[in-house]
Amino acid sequence: MSDKEPAYTLDNLPDDIPANPGWKPLAWFAGIILLLIGLGEVLVVFGWELLELIGEGIFLAVEGSEEFLEDAVEGWFGLEPWEAEMYTAWVTSPIKLVLAFFILRAIWRWKKRKVLPAAKRWLARRWLIIRLSWRGLWWPWKAGVMSLGVGLLFILI
């Protein structure tokens, strides 16, 4: 949260969040947790494949331009292919590293300034709604949910 926004608690609620949101936020939370547990391996494999695809795209973009430059240097200076490849690698590698550093630094600063605070506010708001829903449950329901959670942990572990 920023300095201008108050930290919302169970006693200090924003106007658009009801004091008792009902059981639906808890049901959504439990469903999402169960879905993440059930699809965990699929999500990990999908993430790995997505990272491989991004890496291959970056490799093709960088290596393709380097091959074009090698051919041009070879023609301009009448060099052997291995010489053109060596000179191109020695010249372009530091440039690519510096550019990658500045691009990654800019992305990190943007993420730190914009994305992370927005995600933190969104998650804090959702967690507050879940806490309000939990507080509004009758104690036998809480005991049932807790025993169900412990049973699921025994099954999963």
XYZ file of C-alpha atoms in Angstrom:
157
model
C 0.000 0.000 0.000
C 1.165 3.497 -0.647
C 1.535 6.170 2.014
C -1.657 7.903 0.856
C -3.897 4.838 1.166
C -4.860 3.636 4.635
C -4.047 0.054 5.512
C -7.398 -1.674 5.595
C -8.055 -4.011 8.501
C -11.055 -5.920 9.775
C -12.111 -2.871 11.782
C -11.281 -0.218 9.171
C -13.036 -1.305 5.955
C -13.355 0.537 2.650
C -16.865 1.583 1.654
C -17.299 -0.926 -1.172
C -16.475 -4.055 0.891
C -19.359 -5.343 3.025
C -18.689 -6.333 6.627
C -19.972 -9.864 5.926
C -19.328 -10.868 2.293
C -20.850 -14.340 2.778
C -19.437 -17.749 1.953
C -18.751 -17.217 -1.770
C -15.235 -15.740 -1.373
C -14.258 -18.731 0.770
C -15.669 -21.138 -1.809
C -13.746 -19.379 -4.593
C -10.561 -19.413 -2.519
C -10.899 -23.128 -1.739
C -11.687 -23.915 -5.375
C -8.656 -22.015 -6.638
C -6.376 -23.716 -4.092
C -7.703 -27.158 -5.061
C -7.334 -26.313 -8.753
C -3.737 -25.192 -8.237
C -2.947 -28.378 -6.332
C -4.645 -30.550 -8.941
C -3.122 -28.841 -11.956
C 0.260 -28.118 -10.380
C 2.294 -30.362 -12.643
C 0.444 -29.212 -15.760
C 1.075 -25.572 -14.857
C 4.778 -26.224 -14.225
C 5.185 -28.036 -17.557
C 3.256 -25.300 -19.383
C 5.412 -22.618 -17.762
C 8.581 -24.481 -18.715
C 7.407 -24.845 -22.338
C 6.486 -21.170 -22.454
C 9.926 -20.160 -21.152
C 11.560 -22.429 -23.752
C 9.504 -20.790 -26.503
C 10.474 -17.301 -25.344
C 14.136 -18.337 -25.131
C 14.080 -19.796 -28.635
C 12.483 -16.628 -29.986
C 15.148 -14.453 -28.378
C 17.882 -16.793 -29.639
C 16.558 -16.667 -33.206
C 16.227 -12.882 -33.125
C 19.768 -12.388 -31.815
C 21.467 -15.168 -33.768
C 19.684 -14.320 -37.028
C 20.891 -10.730 -36.962
C 24.391 -11.922 -36.077
C 24.455 -14.315 -39.045
C 23.384 -11.497 -41.364
C 26.153 -9.296 -39.956
C 28.735 -12.088 -40.322
C 27.892 -12.503 -44.002
C 28.146 -8.752 -44.572
C 31.521 -8.486 -42.769
C 32.818 -11.478 -44.707
C 31.905 -9.828 -48.012
C 33.116 -6.332 -47.118
C 36.566 -7.294 -45.874
C 37.152 -10.509 -47.829
C 37.517 -12.660 -44.703
C 37.184 -16.369 -44.160
C 33.875 -17.463 -42.554
C 35.528 -18.381 -39.242
C 37.293 -14.987 -39.102
C 34.076 -13.101 -39.767
C 32.322 -15.122 -37.080
C 35.104 -14.445 -34.569
C 35.248 -10.692 -35.239
C 31.479 -10.366 -35.159
C 31.277 -12.262 -31.859
C 34.032 -10.140 -30.289
C 32.353 -6.890 -31.330
C 28.662 -7.663 -30.878
C 28.746 -9.726 -27.660
C 29.659 -6.800 -25.356
C 27.086 -4.601 -27.084
C 24.399 -7.255 -26.649
C 25.314 -7.732 -22.989
C 25.127 -3.993 -22.262
C 21.800 -3.680 -24.104
C 20.405 -6.701 -22.261
C 21.515 -5.203 -18.938
C 19.794 -1.875 -19.618
C 16.628 -3.505 -20.961
C 16.361 -5.847 -17.962
C 17.086 -2.956 -15.599
C 14.309 -0.872 -17.179
C 11.853 -3.776 -16.947
C 12.779 -4.406 -13.298
C 12.391 -0.734 -12.359
C 9.001 -0.519 -14.105
C 7.845 -3.717 -12.410
C 9.069 -2.523 -9.011
C 7.393 0.859 -9.400
C 4.079 -0.120 -11.032
C 3.325 -3.837 -11.111
C 4.386 -5.008 -7.648
C 2.490 -2.313 -5.678
C -0.648 -2.883 -7.769
C -0.438 -6.652 -7.239
C 0.156 -6.126 -3.519
C -2.937 -3.886 -3.237
C -5.068 -6.366 -5.199
C -3.940 -9.340 -3.092
C -4.369 -7.430 0.192
C -7.913 -6.517 -0.787
C -8.797 -10.114 -1.741
C -7.215 -11.459 1.453
C -9.249 -8.974 3.503
C -12.459 -10.235 1.862
C -11.478 -13.842 2.618
C -10.708 -12.952 6.239
C -14.092 -11.230 6.551
C -15.815 -14.305 5.112
C -13.964 -16.555 7.547
C -14.859 -14.295 10.456
C -18.526 -14.482 9.488
C -18.678 -18.282 9.496
C -20.394 -20.076 12.352
C -17.911 -22.076 14.487
C -19.163 -25.597 13.504
C -18.556 -24.686 9.865
C -15.061 -23.478 10.749
C -14.355 -26.788 12.504
C -15.601 -28.697 9.460
C -13.461 -26.673 7.089
C -10.400 -27.105 9.300
C -10.876 -30.881 9.575
C -11.397 -31.078 5.809
C -8.166 -29.129 5.295
C -6.214 -31.387 7.650
C -7.648 -34.454 5.908
C -6.613 -33.101 2.518
C -3.111 -32.487 3.831
C -2.930 -36.103 5.028
C -4.061 -37.310 1.605
C -1.677 -35.085 -0.337
C 1.350 -35.708 1.854
